[in-house]
Short mmCIF file of N, CA, C and O in Angstrom, two decimals:
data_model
loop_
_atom_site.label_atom_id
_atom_site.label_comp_id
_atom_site.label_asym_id
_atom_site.label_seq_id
_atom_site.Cartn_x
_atom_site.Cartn_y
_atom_site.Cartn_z
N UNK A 10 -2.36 -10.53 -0.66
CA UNK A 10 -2.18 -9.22 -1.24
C UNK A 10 -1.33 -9.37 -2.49
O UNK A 10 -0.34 -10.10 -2.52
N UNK A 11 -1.76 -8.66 -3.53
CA UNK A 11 -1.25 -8.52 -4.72
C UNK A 11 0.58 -7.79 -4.82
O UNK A 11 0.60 -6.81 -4.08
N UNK A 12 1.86 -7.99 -5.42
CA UNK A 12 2.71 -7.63 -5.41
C UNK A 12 3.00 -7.37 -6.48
O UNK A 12 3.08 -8.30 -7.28
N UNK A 13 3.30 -5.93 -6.97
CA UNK A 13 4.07 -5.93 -8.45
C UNK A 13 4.94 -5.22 -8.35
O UNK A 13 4.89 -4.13 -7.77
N UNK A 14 6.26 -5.88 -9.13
CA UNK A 14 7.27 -5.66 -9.32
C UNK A 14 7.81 -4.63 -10.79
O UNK A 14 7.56 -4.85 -11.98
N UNK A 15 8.58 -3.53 -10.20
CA UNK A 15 8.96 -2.20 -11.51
C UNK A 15 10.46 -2.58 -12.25
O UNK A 15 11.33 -3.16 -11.60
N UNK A 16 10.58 -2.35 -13.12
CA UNK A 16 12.41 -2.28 -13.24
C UNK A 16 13.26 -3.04 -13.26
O UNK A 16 13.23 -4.15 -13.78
N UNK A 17 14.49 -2.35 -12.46
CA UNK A 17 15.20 -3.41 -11.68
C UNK A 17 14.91 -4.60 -10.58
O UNK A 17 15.39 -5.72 -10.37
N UNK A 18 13.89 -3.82 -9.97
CA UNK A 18 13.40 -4.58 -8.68
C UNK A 18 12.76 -5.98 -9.50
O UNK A 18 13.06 -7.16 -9.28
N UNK A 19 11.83 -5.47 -10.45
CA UNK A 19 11.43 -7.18 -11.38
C UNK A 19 12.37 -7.86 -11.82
O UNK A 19 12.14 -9.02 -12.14
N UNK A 20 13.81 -7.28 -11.95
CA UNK A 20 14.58 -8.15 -12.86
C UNK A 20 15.19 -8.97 -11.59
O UNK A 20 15.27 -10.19 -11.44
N UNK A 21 15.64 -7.86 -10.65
CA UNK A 21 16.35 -8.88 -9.47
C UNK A 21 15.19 -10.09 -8.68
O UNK A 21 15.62 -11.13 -8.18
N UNK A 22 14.15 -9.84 -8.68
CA UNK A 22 12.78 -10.62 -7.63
C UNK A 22 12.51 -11.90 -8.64
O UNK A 22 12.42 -13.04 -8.18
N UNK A 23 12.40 -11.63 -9.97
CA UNK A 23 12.49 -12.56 -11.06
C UNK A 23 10.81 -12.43 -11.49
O UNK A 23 10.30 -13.27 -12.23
N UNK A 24 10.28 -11.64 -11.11
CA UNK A 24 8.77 -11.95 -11.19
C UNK A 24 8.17 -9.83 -11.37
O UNK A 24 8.46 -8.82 -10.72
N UNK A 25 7.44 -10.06 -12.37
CA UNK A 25 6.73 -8.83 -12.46
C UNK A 25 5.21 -8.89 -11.03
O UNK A 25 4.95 -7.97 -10.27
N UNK A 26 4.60 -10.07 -11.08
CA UNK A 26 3.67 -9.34 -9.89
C UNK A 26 3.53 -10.98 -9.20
O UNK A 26 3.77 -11.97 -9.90
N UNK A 27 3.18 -11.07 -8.01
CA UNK A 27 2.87 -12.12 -7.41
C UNK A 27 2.02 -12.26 -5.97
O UNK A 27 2.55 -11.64 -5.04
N UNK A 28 0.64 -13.06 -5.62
CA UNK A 28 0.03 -12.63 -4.31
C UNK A 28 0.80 -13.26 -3.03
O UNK A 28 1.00 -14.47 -2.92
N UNK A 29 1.09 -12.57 -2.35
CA UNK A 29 1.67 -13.09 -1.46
C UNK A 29 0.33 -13.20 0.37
O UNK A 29 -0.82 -12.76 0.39
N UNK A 30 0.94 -13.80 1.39
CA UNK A 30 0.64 -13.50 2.61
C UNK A 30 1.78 -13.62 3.90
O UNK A 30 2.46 -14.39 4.57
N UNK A 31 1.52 -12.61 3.74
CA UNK A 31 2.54 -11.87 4.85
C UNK A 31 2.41 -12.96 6.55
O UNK A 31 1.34 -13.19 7.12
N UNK A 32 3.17 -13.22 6.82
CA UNK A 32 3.14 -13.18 8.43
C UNK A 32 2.55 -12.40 9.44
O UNK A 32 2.81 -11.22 9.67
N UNK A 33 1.72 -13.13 10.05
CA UNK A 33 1.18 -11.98 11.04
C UNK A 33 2.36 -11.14 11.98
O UNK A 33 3.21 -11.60 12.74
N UNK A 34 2.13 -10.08 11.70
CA UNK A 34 3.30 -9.02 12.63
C UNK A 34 4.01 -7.96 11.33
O UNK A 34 4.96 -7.20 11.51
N UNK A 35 3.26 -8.16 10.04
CA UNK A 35 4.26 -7.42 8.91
C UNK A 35 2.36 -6.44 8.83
O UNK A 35 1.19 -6.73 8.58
N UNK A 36 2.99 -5.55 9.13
CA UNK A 36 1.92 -4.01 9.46
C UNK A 36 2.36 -2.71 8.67
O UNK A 36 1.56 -1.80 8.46
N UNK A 37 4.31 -2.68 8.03
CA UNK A 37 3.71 -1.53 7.42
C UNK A 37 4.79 -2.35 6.23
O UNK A 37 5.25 -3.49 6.24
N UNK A 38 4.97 -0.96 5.03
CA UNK A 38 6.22 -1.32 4.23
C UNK A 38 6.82 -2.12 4.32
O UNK A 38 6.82 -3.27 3.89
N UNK A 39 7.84 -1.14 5.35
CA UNK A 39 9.04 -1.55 5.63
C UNK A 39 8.87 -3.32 6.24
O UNK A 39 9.53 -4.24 5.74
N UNK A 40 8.11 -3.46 7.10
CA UNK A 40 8.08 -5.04 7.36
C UNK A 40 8.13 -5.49 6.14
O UNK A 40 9.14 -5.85 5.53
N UNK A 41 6.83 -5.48 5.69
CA UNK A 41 6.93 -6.70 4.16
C UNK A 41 8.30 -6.59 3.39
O UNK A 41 8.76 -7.70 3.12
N UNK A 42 9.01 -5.56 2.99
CA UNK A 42 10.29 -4.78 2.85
C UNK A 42 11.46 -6.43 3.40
O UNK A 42 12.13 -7.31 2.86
N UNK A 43 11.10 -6.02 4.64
CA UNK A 43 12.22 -7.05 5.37
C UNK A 43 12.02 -8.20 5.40
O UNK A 43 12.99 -8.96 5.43
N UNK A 44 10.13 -8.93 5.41
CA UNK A 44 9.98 -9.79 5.31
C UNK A 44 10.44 -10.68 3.97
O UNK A 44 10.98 -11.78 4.02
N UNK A 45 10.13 -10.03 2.93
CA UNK A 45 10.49 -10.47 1.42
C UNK A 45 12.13 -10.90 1.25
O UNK A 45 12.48 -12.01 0.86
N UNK A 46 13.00 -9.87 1.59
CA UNK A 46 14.46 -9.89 1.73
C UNK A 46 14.86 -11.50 2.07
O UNK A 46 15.81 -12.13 1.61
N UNK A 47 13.64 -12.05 3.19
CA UNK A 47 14.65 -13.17 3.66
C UNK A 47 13.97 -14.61 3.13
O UNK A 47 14.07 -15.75 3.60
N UNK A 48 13.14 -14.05 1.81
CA UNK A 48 12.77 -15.05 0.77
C UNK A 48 13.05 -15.73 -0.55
O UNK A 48 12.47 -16.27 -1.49
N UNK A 49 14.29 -15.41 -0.10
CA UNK A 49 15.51 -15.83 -1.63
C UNK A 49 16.95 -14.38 -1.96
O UNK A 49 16.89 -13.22 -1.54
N UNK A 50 17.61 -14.73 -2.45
CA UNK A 50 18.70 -14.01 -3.17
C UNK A 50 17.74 -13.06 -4.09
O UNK A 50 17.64 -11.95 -3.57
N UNK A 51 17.19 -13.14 -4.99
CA UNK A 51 16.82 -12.23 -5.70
C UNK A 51 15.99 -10.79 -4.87
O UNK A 51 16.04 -9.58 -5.10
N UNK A 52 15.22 -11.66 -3.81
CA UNK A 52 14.68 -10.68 -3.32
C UNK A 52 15.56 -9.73 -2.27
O UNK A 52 15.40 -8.52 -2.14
N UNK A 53 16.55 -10.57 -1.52
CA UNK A 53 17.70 -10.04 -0.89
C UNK A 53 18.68 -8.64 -1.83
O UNK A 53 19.23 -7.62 -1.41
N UNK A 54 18.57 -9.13 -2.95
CA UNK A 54 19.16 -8.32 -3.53
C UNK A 54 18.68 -7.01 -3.97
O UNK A 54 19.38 -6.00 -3.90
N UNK A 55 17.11 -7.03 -4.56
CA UNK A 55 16.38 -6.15 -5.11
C UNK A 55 16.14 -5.02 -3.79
O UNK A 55 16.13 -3.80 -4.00
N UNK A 56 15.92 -5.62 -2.36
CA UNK A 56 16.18 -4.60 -1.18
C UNK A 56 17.04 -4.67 -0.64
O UNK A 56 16.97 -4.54 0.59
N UNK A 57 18.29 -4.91 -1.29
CA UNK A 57 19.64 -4.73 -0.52
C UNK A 57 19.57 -3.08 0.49
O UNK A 57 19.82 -2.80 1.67
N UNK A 58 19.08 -2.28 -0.77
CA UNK A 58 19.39 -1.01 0.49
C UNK A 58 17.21 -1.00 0.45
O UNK A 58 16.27 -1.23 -0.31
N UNK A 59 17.56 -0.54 1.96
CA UNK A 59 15.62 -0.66 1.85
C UNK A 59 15.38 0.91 1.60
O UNK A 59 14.40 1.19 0.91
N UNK A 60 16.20 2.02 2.12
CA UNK A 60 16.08 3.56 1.37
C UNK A 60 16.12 3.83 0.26
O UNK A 60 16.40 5.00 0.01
N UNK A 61 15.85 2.78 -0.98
CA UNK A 61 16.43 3.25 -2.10
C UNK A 61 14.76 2.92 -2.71
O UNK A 61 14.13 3.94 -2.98
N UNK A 62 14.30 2.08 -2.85
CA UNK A 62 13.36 1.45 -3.45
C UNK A 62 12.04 1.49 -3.08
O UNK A 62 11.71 0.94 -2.03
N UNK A 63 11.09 2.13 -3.88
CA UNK A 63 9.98 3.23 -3.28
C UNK A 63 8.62 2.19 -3.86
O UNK A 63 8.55 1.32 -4.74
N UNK A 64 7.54 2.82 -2.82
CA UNK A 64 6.47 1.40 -3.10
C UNK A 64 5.48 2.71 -3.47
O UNK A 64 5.77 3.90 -3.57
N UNK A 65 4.22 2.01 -3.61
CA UNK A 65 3.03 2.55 -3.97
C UNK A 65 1.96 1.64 -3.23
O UNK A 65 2.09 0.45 -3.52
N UNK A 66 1.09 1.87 -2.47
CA UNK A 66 -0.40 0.79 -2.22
C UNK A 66 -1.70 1.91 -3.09
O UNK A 66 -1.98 3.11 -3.12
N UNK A 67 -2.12 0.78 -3.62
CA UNK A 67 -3.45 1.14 -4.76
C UNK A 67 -2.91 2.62 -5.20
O UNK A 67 -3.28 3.72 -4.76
N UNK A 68 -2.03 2.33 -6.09
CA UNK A 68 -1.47 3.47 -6.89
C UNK A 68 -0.94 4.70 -6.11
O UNK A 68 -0.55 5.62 -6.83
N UNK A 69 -0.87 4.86 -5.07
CA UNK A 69 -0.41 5.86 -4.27
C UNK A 69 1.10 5.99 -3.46
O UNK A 69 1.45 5.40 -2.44
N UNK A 70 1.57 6.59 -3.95
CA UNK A 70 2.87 6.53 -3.36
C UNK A 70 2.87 6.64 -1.68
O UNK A 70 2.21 7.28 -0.87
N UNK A 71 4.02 5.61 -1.59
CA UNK A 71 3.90 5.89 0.46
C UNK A 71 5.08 5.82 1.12
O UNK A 71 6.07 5.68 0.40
N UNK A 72 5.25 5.87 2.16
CA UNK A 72 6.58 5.88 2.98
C UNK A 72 6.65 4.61 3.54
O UNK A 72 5.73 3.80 3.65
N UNK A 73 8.13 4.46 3.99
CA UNK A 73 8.04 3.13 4.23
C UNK A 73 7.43 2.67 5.88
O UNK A 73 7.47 1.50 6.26
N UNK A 74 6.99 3.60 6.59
CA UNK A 74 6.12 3.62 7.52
C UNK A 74 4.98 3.26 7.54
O UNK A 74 4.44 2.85 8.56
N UNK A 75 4.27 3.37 6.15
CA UNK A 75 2.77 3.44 6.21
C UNK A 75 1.98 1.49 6.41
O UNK A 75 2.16 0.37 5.94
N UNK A 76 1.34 2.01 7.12
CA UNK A 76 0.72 0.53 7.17
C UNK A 76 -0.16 0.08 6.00
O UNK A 76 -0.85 0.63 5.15
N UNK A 77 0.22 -1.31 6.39
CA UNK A 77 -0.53 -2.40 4.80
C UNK A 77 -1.50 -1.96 5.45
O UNK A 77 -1.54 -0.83 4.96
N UNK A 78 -2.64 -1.99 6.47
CA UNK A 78 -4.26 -2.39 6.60
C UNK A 78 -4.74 -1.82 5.38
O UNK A 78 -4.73 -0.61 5.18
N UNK A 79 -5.18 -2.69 4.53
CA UNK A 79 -6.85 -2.49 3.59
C UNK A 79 -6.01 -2.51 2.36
O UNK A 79 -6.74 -2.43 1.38
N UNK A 80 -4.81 -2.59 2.05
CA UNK A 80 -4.26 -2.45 1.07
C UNK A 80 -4.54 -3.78 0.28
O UNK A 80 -4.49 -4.91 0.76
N UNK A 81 -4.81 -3.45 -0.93
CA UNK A 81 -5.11 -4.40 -1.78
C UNK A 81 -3.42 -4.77 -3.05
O UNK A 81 -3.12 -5.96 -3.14
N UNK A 82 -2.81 -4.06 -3.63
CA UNK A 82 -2.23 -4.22 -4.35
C UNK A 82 -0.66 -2.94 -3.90
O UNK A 82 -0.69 -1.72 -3.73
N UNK A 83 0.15 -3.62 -3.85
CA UNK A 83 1.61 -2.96 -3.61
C UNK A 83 2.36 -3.01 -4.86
O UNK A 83 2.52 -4.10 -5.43
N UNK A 84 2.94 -1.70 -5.45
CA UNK A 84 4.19 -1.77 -6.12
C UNK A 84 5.29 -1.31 -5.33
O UNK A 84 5.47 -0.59 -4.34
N UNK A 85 6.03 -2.04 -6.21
CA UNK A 85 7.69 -1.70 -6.18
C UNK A 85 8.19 -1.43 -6.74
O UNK A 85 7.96 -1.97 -7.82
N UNK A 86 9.52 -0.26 -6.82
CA UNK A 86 9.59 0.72 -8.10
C UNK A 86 10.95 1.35 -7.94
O UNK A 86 10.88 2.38 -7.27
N UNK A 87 12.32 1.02 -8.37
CA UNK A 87 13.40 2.19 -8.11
C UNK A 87 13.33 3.55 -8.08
O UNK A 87 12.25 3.83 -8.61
N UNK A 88 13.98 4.69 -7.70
CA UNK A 88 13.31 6.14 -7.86
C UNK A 88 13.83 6.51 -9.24
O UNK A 88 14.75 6.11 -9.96
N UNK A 89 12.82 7.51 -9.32
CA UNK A 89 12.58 8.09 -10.60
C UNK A 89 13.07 9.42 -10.40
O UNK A 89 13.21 10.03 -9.34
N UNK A 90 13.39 9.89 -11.95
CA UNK A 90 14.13 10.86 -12.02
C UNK A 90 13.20 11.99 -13.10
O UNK A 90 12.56 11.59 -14.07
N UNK A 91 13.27 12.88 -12.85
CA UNK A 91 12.39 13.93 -13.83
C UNK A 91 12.99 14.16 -15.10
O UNK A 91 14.16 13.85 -15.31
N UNK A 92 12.31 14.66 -15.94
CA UNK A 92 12.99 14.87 -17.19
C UNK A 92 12.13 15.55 -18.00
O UNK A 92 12.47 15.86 -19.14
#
């Protein structure tokens, strides 16, 4: 699965997009979320808090509940502010 990185989250991960494969047992967000965390400092850092940092699968914003199945491409994105 495709990973791209927004912002801060690219500056801390060190990488704008990269394919990864998950471990079997990482089903929604939040897994891959936790799984990534324990794949270096940068990534530890970029989800230091996992409530803060909001994803998208195939352009759609989601919760961190929602399951990967069929998902092709994930962003990652600090929250945004209106203006």
């Amino acid at each position: 699965m495709k990973l791209v990185y927004f912002a801060w989250v690219r500056e801390r991960v060190g990488l704008a997009q990269e394919t990864v494969s998950p471990p079997a047992g990482t089903l929604t967000i939040l897994d891959l979320v936790r799984w990534l965390k324990t794949r270096g400092e940068g990534y530890e850092a970029a989800f230091a808090n996992e409530t803060i940092v909001r994803a998208a699968i195939d352009h759609a914003h989601v919760k961190p509940d929602t399951p990967l199945a069929g998902a092709s491409e994930i962003a990652f994105f600090p929250p945004m502010t209106g203006g």
